[in-house]
Coordinates of C-alpha atoms in Angstrom, one line a residue:
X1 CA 83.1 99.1 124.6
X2 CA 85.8 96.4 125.0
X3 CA 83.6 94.0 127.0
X4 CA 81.3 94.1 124.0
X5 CA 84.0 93.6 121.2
X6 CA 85.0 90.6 123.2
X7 CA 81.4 89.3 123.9
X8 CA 80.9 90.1 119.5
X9 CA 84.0 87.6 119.2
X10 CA 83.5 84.5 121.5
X11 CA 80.2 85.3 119.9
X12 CA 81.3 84.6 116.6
X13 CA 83.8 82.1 117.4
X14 CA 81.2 80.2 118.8
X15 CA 78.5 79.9 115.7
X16 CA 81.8 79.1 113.8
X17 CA 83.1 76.6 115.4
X18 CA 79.5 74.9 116.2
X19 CA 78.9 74.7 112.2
X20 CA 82.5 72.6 112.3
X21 CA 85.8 72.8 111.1
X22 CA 86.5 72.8 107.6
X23 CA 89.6 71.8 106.0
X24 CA 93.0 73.7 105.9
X25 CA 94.7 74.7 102.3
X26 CA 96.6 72.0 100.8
X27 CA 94.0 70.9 98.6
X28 CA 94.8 71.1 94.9
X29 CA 93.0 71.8 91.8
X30 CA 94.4 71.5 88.4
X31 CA 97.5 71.8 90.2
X32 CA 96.7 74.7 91.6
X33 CA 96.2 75.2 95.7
X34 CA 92.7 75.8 96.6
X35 CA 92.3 78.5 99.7
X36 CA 89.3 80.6 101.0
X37 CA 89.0 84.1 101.6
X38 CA 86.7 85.6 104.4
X39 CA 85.2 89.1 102.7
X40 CA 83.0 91.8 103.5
X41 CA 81.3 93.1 99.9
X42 CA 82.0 96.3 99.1
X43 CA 84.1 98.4 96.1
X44 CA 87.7 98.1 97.2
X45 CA 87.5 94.2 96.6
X46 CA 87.6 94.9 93.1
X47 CA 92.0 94.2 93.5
X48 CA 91.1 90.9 94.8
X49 CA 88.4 90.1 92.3
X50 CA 90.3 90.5 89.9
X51 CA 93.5 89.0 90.7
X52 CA 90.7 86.0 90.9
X53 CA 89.5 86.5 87.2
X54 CA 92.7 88.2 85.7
X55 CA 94.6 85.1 85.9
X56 CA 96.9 86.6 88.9
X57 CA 96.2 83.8 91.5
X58 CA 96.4 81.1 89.0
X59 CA 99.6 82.4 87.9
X60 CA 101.5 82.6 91.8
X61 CA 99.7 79.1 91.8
X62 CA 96.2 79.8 93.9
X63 CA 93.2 79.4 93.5
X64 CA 90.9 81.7 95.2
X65 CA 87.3 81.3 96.5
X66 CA 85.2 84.4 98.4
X67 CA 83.0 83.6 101.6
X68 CA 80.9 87.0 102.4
X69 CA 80.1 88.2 105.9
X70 CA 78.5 91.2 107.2
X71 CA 81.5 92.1 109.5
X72 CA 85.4 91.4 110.0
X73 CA 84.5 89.2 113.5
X74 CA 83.4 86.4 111.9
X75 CA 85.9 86.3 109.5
X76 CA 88.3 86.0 111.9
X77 CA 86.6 83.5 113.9
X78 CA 86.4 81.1 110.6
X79 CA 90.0 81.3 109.9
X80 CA 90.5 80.5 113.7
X81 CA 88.8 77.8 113.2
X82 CA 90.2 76.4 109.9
X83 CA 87.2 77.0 107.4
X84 CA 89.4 80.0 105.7
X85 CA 92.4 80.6 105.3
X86 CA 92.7 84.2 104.6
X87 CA 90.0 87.1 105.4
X88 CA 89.0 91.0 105.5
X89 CA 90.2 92.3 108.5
X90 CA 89.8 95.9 109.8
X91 CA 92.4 97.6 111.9
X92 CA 90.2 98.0 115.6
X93 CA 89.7 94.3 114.9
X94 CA 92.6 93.0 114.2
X95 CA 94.4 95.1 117.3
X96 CA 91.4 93.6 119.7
X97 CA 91.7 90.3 118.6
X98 CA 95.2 90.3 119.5
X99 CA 95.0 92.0 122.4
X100 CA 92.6 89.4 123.1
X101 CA 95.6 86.7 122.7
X102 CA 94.1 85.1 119.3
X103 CA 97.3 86.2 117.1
X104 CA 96.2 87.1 113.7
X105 CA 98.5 89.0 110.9
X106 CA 98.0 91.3 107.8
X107 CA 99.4 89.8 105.1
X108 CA 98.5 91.8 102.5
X109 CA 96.9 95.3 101.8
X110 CA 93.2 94.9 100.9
X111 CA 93.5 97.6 97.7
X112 CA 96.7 99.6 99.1
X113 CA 96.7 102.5 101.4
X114 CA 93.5 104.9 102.2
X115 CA 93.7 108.1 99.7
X116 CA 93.7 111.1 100.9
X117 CA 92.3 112.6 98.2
X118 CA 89.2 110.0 97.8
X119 CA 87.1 108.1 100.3
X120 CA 84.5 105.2 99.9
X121 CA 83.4 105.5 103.4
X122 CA 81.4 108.6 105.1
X123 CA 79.8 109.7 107.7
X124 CA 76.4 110.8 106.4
X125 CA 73.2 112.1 108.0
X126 CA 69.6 110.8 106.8
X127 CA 67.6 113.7 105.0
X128 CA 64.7 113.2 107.3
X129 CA 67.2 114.2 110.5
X130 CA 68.1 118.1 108.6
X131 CA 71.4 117.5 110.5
X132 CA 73.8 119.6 108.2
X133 CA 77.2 118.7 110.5
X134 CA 78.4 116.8 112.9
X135 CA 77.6 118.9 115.7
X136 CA 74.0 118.3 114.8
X137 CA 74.5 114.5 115.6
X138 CA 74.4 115.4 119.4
X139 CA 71.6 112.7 120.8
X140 CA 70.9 111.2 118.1
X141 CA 71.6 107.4 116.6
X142 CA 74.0 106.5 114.2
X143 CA 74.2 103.0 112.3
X144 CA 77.9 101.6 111.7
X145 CA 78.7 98.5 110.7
X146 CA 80.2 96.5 114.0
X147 CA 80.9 98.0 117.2
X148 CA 84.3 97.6 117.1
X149 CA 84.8 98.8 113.3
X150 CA 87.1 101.1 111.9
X151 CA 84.2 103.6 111.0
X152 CA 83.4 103.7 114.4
X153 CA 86.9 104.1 116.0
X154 CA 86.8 107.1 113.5
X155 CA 83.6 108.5 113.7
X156 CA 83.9 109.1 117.5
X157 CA 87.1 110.6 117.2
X158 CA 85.8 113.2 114.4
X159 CA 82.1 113.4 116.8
X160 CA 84.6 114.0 120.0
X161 CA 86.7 116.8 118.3
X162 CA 83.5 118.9 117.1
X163 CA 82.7 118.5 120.8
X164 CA 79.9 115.8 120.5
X165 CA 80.0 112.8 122.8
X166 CA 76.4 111.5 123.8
X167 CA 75.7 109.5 120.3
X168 CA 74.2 106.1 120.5
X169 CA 76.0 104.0 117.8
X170 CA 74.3 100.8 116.7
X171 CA 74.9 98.2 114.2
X172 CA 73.3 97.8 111.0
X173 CA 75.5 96.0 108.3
X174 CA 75.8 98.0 105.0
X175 CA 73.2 96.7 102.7
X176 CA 70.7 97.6 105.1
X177 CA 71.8 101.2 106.0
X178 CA 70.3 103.1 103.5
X179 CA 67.0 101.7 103.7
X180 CA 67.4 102.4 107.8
X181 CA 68.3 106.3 107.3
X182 CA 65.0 106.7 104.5
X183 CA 62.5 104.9 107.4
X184 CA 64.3 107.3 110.2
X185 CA 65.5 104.1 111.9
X186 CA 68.7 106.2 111.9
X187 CA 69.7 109.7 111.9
X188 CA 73.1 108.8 110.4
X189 CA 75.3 106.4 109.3
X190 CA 79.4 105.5 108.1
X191 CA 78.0 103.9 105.1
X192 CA 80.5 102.5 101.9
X193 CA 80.3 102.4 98.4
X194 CA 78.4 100.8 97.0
X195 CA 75.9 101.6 99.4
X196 CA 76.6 105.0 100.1
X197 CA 75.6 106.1 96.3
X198 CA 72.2 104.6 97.4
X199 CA 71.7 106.2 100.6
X200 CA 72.9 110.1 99.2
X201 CA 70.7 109.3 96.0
X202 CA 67.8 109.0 98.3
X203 CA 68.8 112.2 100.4
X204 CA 71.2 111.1 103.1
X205 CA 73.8 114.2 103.8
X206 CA 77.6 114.1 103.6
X207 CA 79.0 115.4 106.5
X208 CA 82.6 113.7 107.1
X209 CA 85.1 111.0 105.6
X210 CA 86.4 109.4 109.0
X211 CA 89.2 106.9 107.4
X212 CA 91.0 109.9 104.8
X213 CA 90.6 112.5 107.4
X214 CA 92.3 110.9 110.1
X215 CA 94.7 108.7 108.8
X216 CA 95.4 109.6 105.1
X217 CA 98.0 106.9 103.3
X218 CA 97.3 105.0 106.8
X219 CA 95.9 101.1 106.9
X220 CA 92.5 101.0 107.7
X221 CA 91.8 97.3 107.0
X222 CA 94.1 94.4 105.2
X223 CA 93.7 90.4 104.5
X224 CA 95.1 88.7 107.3
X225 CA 95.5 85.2 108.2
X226 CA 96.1 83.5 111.6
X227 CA 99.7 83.0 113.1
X228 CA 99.6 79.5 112.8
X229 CA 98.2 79.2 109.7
X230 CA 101.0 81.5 108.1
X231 CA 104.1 79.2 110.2
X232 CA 102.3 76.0 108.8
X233 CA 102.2 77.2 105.3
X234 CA 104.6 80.3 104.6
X235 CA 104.3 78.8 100.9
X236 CA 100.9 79.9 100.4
X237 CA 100.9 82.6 102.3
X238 CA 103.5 84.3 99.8
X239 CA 101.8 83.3 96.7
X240 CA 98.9 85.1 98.4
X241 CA 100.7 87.7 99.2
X242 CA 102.7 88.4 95.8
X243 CA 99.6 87.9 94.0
X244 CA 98.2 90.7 96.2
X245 CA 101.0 93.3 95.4
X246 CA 100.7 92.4 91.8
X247 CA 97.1 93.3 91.6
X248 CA 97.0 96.1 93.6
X249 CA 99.7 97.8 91.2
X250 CA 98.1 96.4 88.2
X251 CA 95.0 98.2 89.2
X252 CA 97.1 101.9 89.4
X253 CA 96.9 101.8 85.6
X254 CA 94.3 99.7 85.2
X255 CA 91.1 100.9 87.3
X256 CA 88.3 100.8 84.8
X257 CA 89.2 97.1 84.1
X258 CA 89.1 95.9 87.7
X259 CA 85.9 97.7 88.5
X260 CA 84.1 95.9 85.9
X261 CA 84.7 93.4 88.1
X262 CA 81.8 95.2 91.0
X263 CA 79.5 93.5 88.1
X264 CA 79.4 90.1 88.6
X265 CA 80.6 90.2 92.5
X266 CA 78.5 92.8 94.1
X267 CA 75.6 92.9 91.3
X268 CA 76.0 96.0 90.0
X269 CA 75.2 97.4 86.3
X270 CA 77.9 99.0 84.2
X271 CA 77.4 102.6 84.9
X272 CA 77.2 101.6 88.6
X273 CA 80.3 100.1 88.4
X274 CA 82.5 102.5 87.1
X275 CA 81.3 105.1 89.1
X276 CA 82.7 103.5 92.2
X277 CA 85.3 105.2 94.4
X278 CA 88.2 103.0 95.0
X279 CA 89.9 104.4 98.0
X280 CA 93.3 103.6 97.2
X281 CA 96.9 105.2 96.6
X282 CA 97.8 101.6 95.2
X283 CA 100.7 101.6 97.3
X284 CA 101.1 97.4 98.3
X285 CA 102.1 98.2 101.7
X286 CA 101.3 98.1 105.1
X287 CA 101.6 101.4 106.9
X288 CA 102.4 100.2 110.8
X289 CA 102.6 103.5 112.2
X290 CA 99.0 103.9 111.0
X291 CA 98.2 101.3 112.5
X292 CA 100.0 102.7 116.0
X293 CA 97.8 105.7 115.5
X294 CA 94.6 103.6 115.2
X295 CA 96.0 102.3 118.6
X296 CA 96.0 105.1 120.4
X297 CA 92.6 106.5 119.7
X298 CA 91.3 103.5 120.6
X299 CA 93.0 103.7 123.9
X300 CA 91.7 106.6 124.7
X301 CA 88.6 105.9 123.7
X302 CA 88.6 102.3 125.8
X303 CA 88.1 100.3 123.5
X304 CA 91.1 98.2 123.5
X305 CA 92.2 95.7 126.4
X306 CA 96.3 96.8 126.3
X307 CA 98.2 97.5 123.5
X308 CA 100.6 95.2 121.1
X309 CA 103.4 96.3 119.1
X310 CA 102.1 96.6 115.7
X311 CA 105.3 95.8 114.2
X312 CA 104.3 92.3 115.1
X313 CA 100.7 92.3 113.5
X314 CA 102.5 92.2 110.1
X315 CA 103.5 88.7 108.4
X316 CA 106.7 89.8 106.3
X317 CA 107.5 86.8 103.6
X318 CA 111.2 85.0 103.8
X319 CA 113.2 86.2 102.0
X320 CA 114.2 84.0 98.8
X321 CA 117.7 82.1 99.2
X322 CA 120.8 83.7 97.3
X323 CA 122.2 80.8 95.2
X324 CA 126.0 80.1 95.5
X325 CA 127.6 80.0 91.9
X326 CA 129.7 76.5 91.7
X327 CA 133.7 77.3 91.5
X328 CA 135.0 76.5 88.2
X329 CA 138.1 73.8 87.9
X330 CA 140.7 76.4 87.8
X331 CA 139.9 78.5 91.1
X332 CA 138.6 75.2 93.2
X333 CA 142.1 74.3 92.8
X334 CA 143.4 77.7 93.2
X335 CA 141.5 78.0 96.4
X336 CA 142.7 74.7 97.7
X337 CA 146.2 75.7 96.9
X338 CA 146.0 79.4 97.3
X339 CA 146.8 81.0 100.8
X340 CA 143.0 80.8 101.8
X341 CA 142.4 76.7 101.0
X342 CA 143.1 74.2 103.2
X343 CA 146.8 73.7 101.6
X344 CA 147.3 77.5 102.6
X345 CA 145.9 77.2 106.1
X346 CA 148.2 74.0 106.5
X347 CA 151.5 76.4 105.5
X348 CA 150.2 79.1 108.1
X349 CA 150.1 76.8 110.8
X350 CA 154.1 75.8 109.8
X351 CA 154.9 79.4 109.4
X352 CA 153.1 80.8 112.7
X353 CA 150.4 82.7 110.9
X354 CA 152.9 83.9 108.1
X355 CA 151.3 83.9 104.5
X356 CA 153.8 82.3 102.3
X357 CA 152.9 82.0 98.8
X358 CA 152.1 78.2 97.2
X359 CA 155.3 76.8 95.9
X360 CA 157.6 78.4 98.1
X361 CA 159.5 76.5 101.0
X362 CA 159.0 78.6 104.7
X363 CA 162.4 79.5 106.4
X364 CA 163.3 79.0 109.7
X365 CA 161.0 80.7 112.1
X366 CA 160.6 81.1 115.9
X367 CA 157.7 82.3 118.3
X368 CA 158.2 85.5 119.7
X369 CA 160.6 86.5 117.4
X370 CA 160.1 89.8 114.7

């Protein structure tokens, strides 16, 4: 599986880099500085869309522009190349990549951590197949998004522990899954809101929720940016990332609002909207022992070249400078005369290291004497 995440990523790299370069962030707008964001549609973008209407990213000074793909690959192969700065990256992808020596960081959480008490995500069967569990999926084809996703990583795991390990995965992006487990394309799918409403309103079978089952309050997938991009422009990459963290709590309290967002970005009517699952604990933080755990399973299921330290796949802003209050005209001079100013050090040196107080005259002293 690793020699075709790799192949998937020169792959992608390639087609990016052949349509050319585009240009870096830096360029302003109304004063504000203009960066792209690599996305793949689906409900928990609502944080991000709108931080982009809301006013958030104007306020920390950005604005924000969406480019949509079908998977997280070439996301990361435009922001390789320069066309965007930030992107949707999932977990599996972002460990490969890295692994793969492109280094590419989370910066900020994509909604906050997985739920464990909701899922957007899962593992369904078509109604056509009669599968009724995962034991049933034995032989049989299942769609996921990219071959190196997150919902694969964790289907196989969930497939594996119910015993079953002769599925043929294939990929199919999201929009198209439903329609492939109605024809019988497919006799299952890890399909996500808000396609996964579709594809159960048409018949398809519940059967598991990989992400919440496996790694509940874990990262599954962030906004990352690439190494260099964040050491060439820390600047932007914290506006980004405080911008982030105030969306994703504004959303805690605020979830109706920010879905209505799902109706202009991802075309959906009202009543569609709302009835979205966020997947979320709105928690703006990046769990890295999550992401260790991702590791591992993806080790043992070979689909990861060697591992990295994930403590090092997470961009961590500088911290702000304390400012040093200016000394007021009474202790400057009491510093300069006190025992600690220079006049002080001056009488120590006299006095062999004895602190004698300003104004008074040192007595006779000599080394090695008590």
């Amino acid at each position: 599986m690793r020699k075709i995440v790799s192949a998937v990523v020169a792959a992608a790299m390639t087609a990016v880099f052949a349509a050319g370069c585009g240009g870096g962030s830096g360029e302003t707008s109304g004063g504000l500085t203009t960066v792209k964001v690599g996305i793949v549609p689906f409900s928990p973008n609502a944080v991000l869309f709108h931080a982009m209407d809301g006013g958030i990213f104007a306020k920390h000074g950005l604005k924000v522009t969406t480019v949509s793909a079908a998977a997280p690959t070439p996301i990361v192969a435009a922001m390789v190349s320069g066309q965007q700065q930030f992107g949707f990256v999932t977990t599996p992808v972002l460990l490969n990549v890295n692994a793969e020596g492109t280094a590419v960081k989370c910066v900020s959480p994509v909604d906050g951590q997985i739920s464990k008490d909701r899922d957007a995500s899962a593992l369904v069967a078509s109604a056509k197949s009669g599968i009724t569990d995962i034991k049933g999926l034995a032989g049989k084809k299942v769609a996921v998004v990219q071959l190196s996703s997150i919902n694969l990583i964790g289907a196989k795991k969930l497939a594996e522990q119910a015993g079953v390990t002769n599925i043929e995965w294939v990929a199919i992006p999201f929009p198209q899954m439903p329609q492939a487990l109605a024809d019988g394309r497919v006799d299952g799918a890890v399909v996500t809101s808000p396609y996964l409403d579709t594809a159960v309103a048409a018949g398809a079978k519940k059967l598991a929720y990989p992400s919440s089952q496996l790694w509940p309050e874990g990262t599954i997938y962030c906004y990352g940016a690439t190494d260099k991009y964040l050491q060439e422009h820390p600047d932007v990459a914290k506006k980004f990332h405080d911008a982030m963290t105030e969306a994703i709590q504004y959303g805690k309290d605020h979830e109706a609002e920010i879905k209505k967002t799902l109706e202009t970005y991802l075309k959906l009517s009202p009543e569609e909207a709302q009835k979205q699952i966020l997947p979320t604990n709105y928690v703006p933080e990046i769990n890295v022992p999550s992401i260790a755990s991702i590791q591992d399973v993806m080790a043992q299921q070979g689909s990861v070249k060697k591992k990295v330290d994930p403590k090092d796949l997470v961009w961590t802003p500088r911290a702000e400078p304390v400012p040093v209050p200016r000394l007021g005209k009474w202790r400057a001079r009491h510093e300069s005369t006190g025992q600690h100013g220079p006049r002080g050090r001056r009488r120590r040196r006299q006095t062999g290291g004895l602190a004698v107080p300003a104004g008074a005259q040192p007595g006779p002293y000599r080394r090695g004497r008590r």
